[in-house]
Structures are given as C-alpha cells and as structure tokens.
Tab-separated table of C-alpha atoms and ligand atoms in Angstrom:
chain	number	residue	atom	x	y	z
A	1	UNK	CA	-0.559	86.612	-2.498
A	2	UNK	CA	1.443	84.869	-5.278
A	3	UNK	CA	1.782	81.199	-4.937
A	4	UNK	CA	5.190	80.075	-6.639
A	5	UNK	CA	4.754	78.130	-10.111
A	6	UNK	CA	6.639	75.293	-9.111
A	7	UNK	CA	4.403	74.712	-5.910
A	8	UNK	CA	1.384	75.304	-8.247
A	9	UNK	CA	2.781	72.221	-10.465
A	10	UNK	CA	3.681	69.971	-7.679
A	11	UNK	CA	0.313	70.163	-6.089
A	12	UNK	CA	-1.600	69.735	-9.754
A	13	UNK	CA	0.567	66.679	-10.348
A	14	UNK	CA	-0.036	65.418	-6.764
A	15	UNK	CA	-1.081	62.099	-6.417
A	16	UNK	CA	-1.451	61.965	-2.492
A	17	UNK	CA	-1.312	65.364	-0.452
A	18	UNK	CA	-0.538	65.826	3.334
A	19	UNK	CA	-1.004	68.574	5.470
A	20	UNK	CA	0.706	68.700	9.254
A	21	UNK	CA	-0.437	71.227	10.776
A	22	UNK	CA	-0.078	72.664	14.631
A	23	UNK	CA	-1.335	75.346	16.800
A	24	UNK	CA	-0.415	77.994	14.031
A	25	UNK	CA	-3.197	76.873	11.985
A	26	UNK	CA	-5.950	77.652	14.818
A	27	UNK	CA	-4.207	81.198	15.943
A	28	UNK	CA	-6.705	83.502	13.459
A	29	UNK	CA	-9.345	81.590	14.601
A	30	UNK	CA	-8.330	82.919	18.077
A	31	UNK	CA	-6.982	80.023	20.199
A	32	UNK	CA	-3.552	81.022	21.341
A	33	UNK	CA	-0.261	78.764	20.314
A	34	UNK	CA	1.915	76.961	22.867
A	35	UNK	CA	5.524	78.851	21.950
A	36	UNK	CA	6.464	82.308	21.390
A	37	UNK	CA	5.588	85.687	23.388
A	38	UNK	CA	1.779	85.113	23.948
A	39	UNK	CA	2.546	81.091	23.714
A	40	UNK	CA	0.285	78.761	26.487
A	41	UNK	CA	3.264	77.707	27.897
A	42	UNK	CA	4.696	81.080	28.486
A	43	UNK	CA	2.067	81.469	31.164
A	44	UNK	CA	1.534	78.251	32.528
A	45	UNK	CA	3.932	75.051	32.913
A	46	UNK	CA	3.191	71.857	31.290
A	47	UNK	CA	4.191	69.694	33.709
A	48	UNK	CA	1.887	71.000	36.151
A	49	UNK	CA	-0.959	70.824	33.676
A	50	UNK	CA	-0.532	68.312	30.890
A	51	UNK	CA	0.698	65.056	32.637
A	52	UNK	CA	-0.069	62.317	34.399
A	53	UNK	CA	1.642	62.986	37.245
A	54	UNK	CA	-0.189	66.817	37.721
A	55	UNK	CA	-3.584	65.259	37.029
A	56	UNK	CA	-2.864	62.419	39.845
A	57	UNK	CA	-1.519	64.739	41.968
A	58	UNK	CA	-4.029	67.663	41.382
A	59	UNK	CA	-7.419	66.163	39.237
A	60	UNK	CA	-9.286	69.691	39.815
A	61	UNK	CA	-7.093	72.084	38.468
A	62	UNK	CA	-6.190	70.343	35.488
A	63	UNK	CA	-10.193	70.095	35.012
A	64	UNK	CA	-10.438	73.622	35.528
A	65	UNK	CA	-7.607	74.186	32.616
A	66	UNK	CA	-9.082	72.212	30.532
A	67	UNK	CA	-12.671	73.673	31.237
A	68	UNK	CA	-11.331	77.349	30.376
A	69	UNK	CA	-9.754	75.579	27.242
A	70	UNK	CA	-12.637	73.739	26.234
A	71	UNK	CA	-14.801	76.845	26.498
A	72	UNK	CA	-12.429	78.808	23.977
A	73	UNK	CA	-12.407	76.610	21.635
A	74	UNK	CA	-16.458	75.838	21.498
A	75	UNK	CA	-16.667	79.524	20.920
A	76	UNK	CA	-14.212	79.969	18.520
A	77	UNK	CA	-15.049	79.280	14.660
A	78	UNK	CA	-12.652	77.412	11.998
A	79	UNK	CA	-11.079	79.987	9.555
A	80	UNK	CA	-10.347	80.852	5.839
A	81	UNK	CA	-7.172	78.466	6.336
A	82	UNK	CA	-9.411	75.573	7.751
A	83	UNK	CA	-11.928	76.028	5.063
A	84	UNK	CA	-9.103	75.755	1.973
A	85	UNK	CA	-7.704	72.745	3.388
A	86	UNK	CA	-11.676	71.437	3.291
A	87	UNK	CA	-11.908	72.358	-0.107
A	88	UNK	CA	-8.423	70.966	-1.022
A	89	UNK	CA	-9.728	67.447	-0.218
A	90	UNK	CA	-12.562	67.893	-2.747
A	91	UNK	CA	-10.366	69.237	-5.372
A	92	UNK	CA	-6.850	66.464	-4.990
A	93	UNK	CA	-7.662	62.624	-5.189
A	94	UNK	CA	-6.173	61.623	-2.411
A	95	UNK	CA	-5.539	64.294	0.522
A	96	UNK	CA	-4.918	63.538	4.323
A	97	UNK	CA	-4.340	66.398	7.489
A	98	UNK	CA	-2.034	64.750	9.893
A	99	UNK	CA	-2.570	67.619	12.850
A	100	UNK	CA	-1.361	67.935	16.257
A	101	UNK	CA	-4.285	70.011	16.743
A	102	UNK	CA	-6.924	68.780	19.778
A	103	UNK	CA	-9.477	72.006	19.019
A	104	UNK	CA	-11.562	69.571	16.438
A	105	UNK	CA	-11.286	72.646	14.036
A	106	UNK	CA	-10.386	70.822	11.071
A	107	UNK	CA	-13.181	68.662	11.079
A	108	UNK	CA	-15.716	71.041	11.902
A	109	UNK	CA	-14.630	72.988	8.263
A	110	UNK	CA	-15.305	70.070	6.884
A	111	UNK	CA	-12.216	67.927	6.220
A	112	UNK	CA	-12.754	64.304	7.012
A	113	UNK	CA	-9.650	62.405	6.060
A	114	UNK	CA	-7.768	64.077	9.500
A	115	UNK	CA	-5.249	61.370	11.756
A	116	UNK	CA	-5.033	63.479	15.249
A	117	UNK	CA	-1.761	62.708	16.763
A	118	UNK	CA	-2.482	64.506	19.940
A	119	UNK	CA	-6.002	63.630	20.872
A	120	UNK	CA	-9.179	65.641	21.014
A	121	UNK	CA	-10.449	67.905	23.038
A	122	UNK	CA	-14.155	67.295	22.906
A	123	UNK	CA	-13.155	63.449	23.972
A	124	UNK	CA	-13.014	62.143	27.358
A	125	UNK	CA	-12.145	58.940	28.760
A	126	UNK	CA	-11.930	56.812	32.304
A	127	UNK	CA	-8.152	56.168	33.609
A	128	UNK	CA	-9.802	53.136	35.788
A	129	UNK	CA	-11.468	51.325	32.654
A	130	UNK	CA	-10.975	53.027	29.734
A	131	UNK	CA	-14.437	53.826	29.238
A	132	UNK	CA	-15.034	56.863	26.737
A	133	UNK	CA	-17.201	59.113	28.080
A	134	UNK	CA	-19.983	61.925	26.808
A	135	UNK	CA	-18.496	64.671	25.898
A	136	UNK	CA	-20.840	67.633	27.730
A	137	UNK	CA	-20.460	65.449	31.172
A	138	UNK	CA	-21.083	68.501	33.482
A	139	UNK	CA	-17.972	68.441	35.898
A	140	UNK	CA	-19.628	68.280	39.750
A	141	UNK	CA	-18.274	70.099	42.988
A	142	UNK	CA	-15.249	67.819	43.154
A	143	UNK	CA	-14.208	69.792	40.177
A	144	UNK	CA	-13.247	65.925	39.322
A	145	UNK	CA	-15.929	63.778	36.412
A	146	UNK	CA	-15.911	60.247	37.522
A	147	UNK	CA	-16.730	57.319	35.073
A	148	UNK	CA	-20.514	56.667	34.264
A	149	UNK	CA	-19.232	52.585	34.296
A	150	UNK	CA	-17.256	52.346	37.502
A	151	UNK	CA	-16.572	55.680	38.980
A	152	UNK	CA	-13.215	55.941	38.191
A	153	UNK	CA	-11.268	59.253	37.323
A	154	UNK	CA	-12.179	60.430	33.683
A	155	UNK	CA	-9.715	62.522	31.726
A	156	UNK	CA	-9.455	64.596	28.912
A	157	UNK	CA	-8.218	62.257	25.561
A	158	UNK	CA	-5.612	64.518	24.764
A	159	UNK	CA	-1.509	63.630	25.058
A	160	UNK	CA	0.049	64.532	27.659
A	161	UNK	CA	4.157	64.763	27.992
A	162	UNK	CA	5.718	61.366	28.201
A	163	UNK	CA	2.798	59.906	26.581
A	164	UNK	CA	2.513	57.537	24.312
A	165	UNK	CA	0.749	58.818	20.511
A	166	UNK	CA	-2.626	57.052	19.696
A	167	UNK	CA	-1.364	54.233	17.581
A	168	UNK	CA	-3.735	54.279	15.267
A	169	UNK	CA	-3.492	57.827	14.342
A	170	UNK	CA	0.435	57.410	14.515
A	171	UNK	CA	0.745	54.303	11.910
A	172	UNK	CA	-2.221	56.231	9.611
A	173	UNK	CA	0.092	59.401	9.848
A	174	UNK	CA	2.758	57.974	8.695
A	175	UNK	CA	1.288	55.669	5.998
A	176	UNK	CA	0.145	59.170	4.727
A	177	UNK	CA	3.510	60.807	5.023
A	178	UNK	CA	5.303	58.224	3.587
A	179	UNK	CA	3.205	58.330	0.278
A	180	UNK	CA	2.902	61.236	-0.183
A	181	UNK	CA	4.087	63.569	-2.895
A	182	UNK	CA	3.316	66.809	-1.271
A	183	UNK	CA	3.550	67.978	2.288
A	184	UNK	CA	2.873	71.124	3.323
A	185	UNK	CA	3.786	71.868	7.435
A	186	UNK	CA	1.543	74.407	8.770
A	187	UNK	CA	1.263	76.208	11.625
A	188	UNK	CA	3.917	73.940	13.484
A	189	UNK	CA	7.181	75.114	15.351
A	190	UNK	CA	8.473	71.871	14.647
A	191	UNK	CA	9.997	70.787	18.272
A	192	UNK	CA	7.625	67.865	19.860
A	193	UNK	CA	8.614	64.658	18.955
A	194	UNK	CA	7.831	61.915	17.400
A	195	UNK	CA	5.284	64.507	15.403
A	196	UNK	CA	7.701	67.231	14.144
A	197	UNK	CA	9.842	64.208	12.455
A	198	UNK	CA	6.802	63.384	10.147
A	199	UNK	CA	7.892	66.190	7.677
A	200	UNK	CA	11.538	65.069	6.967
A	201	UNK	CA	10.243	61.908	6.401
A	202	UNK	CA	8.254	62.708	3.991
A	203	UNK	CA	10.495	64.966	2.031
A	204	UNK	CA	13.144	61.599	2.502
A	205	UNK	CA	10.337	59.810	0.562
A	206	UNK	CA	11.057	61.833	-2.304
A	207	UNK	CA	8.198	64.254	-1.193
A	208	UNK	CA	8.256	67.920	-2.023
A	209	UNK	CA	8.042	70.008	1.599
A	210	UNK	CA	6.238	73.367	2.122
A	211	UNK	CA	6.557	75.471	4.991
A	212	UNK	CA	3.449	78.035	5.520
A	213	UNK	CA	4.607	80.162	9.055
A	214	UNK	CA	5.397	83.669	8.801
A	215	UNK	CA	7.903	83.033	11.186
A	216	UNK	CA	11.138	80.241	10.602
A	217	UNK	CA	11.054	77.074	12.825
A	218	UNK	CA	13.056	74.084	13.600
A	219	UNK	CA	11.212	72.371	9.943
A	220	UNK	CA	12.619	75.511	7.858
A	221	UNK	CA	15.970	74.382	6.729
A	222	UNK	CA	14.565	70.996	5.615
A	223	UNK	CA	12.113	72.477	3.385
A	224	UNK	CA	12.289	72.705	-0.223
A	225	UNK	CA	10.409	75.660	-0.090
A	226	UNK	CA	8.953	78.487	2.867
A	227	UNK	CA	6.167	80.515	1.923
A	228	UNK	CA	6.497	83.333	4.785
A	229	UNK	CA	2.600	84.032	5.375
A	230	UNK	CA	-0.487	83.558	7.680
A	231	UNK	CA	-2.340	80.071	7.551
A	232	UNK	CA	-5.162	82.423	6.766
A	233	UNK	CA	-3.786	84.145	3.960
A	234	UNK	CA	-1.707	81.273	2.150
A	235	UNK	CA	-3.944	78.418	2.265
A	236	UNK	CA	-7.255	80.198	0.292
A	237	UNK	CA	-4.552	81.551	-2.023
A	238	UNK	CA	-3.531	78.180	-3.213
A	239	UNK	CA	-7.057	76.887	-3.251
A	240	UNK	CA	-7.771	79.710	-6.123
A	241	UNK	CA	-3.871	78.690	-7.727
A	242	UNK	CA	-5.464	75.184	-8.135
A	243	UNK	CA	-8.682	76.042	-9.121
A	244	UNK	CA	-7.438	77.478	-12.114
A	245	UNK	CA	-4.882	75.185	-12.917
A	246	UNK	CA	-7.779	72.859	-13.112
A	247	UNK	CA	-10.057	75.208	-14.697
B	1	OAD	P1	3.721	76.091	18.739
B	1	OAD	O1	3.038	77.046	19.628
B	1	OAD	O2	4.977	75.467	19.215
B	1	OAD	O3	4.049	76.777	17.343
B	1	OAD	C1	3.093	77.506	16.634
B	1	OAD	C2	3.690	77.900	15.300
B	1	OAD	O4	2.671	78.552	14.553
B	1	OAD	C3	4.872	78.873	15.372
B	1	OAD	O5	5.925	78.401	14.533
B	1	OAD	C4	4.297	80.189	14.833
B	1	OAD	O6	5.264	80.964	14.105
B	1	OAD	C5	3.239	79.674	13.908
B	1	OAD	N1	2.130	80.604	13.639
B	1	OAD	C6	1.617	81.570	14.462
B	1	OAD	N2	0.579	82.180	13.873
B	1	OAD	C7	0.437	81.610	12.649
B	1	OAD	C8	-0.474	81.778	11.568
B	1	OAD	N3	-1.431	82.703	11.634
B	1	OAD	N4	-0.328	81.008	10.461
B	1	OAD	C9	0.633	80.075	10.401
B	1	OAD	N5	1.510	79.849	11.390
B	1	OAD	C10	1.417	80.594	12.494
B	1	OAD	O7	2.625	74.966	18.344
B	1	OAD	P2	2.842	73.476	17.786
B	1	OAD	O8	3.990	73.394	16.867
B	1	OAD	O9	1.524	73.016	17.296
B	1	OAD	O10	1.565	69.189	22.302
B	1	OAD	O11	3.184	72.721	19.137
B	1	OAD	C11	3.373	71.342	19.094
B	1	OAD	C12	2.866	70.695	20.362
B	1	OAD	O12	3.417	71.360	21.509
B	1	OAD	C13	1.383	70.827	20.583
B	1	OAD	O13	0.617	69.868	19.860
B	1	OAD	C14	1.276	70.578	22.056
B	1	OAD	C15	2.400	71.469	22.540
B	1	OAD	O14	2.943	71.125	23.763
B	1	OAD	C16	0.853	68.475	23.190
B	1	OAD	O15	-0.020	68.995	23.855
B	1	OAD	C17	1.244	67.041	23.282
C-alpha cells in the first residue's frame, strides 16, 4: 500500500500526533462495529441496552449483554493496526490515541498514552457509592453484581446514551487534539457527539486530518486527506513509511 508523500512529511515533521479511533479499528480483530449491515445496533436497540433507564428497568439483561460482550472481546486479540499505532508512540515524540473504543485493545498492544472517551469494558463500578469494583466479579443467580462496599447495583464503566463523557478523559482529549499537528480518524463513522467533533477541531487548530476507513463517513469531507483502506492494512504501512524516513 502506498502512503502519500505529503502524509509521509507531515507525520516526520510532527511534533504531537493523535489518533481517534472507533469501532473500525477493532473489526479485524473480530469485534463487530455499531453501524452498517452487520453493525451492533442493527440487531439490538440501544436504548434498551446501553442506558440508564434499561439497566434500572431491566439490571439482568443488560448484564447478560454485556457478559456475551465481555466474553468476545477477552477472546479476541489486538491486530496489525493496534500494534502500528504501539509502535508509532515509540517512533513520534509526543503521540496520544483518543478512542471511543471500551474493548481495552489499544492498551493491550501496547500503547500507553490512550484518553478513553467511552469507558472500559473490563471496569465496573457501584451506582449506590461509586465504588469501583474487581473486574472478574462472577455475576450470581440474580444475573445482577451488587457492590462488595454496600450492596448496591454495580455497572459496567462504559457510556451510556445521554451520559455524561469521563471528564478527565474528555479535557485530556482535547488538550491532545488541540495541539496537535497530525490527526489521523480511524475506524470512526463520525456521528456520536461530543467525540466525532474532536477531529474538526483539530484540523481548525491548524492540524493536518487523515481519514483511514475504506468506507466515507460523516468526518470525510473535513479531511485534508482519505486514505480508502483497512485499519489493518494502512496503519503497518505507515509504520514502515516512517521507519524509513527516519532511517
Ligand atoms: P461505527 O460502527 O459507527 O463505525 C465504524 C466505522 O468503522 C465505519 O465508518 C466503518 O466504515 C469503519 N470500518 C469498518 N471496518 C473497518 C476497518 N477494518 N478499518 C477501518 N475502518 C473500518 O463505530 P464508531 O464510530 O466507533 O458509543 O461508533 C461511535 C460510538 O457509537 C461508539 O463508541 C458507541 C456507539 O454507540 C457508545 O457506546 C457511547
């Protein structure tokens, strides 16, 4: 795959990096995306699974989802894309992945600057006291886990719709974004807000934008350029453009 020259010299005169990336990113590892024809939310609906409301109203079977997604993911490994965005951090002096990701993927390639805008899956927490709580808590007959500290209903840390974004994650996100000199949008089709305006920001920061989806989204017309490929296929490919730039 041929990586154009001019994002060749953007990224070897890079100062600061980001990468945003979203479900795309995960798909060759094998976890399915939300949109499109075998999308999440083509089969189920994501009010009745990923909200407050569902969980008060229905604590079991948005355990059970979670379970089955849980279970995917733990058996699924990171992939070639993962692994160059790793390596990227070792080779750029200052590189961040802003994701929207939950599957913990990222970090176990072995990236380690990473803000998660949308929680992790491997986290849990207590609605009653906020309590975080261990991660392989078997879930008992109730189909419900309740709090270690005061029995209260524990959750997966993950967003759900009309959530608020960690703010932590949010204001390192876009201290990133708004520094940087490169961002490259991954994986993402670009429609949940506030995280699909993180891009645009950045390229209104003077940053130059890179779209990697083999498919055009929301993001595409912003972008100063679209690289029409695989997570998978692009992201090694510009590991080995830098490497010999450098070399
Ligand atoms: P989507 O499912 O909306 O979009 C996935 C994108 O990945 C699409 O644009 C695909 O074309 C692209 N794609 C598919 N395979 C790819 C590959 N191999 N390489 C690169 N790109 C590929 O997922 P997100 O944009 O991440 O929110 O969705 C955003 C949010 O919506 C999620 O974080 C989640 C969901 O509801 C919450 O749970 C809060």
């Amino acid at each position: 795959m041929k990586i154009s020259q001019r994002l060749r010299d953007a990224l070897l005169s890079a100062r600061r990096v980001v990468a945003f990336t979203g479900a795309g990113m995960s798909a060759e590892s094998g976890v399915p995306t939300f949109r499109g024809h075998q999308g999440i939310w083509k089969k189920f609906r994501p009010e009745e699974l990923a909200s407050m409301e569902a969980f008060l109203r229905n604590p079991a079977l948005v355990w059970e989802w979670y379970a089955a997604r849980k279970k995917i993911i733990r058996e699924v490994e990171p992939n070639p894309g993962h692994y160059a965005l790793a390596r990227m951090e070792s080779l750029l002096p200052s590189f961040t992945i802003v994701t929207q990701n939950i599957d913990n993927l990222h970090r176990r390639a072995g990236s380690s600057t990473i803000f998660e805008l949308h929680g992790n899956i491997e986290r849990n927490y207590c609605i009653d006291c906020g309590a975080p709580q261990e991660e392989e808590r078997p879930i008992p007959s109730s189909g419900t886990p309740e709090c270690n500290e005061c029995s209260g209903l524990v959750r997966p840390d993950v967003v759900w719709f009309g959530e608020m974004l960690p703010e932590d994650q949010w204001e390192g996100a876009e201290r990133a974004i708004e520094s940087a000199d490169v961002v490259l949008s991954i994986g993402t089709s670009g429609v949940v807000y506030p995280a699909a305006g993180l891009p645009v920001r950045g390229k209104q920061r003077g940053a130059y934008t890179v779209e990697i989806n083999p498919e055009p989204t929301e993001l595409s017309d912003w972008m100063d350029e679209v690289v029409r490929e695989s997570s998978a296929a692009a992201l090694p490919a510009l590991v080995s453009a830098l490497e010999r730039g450098r070399g």
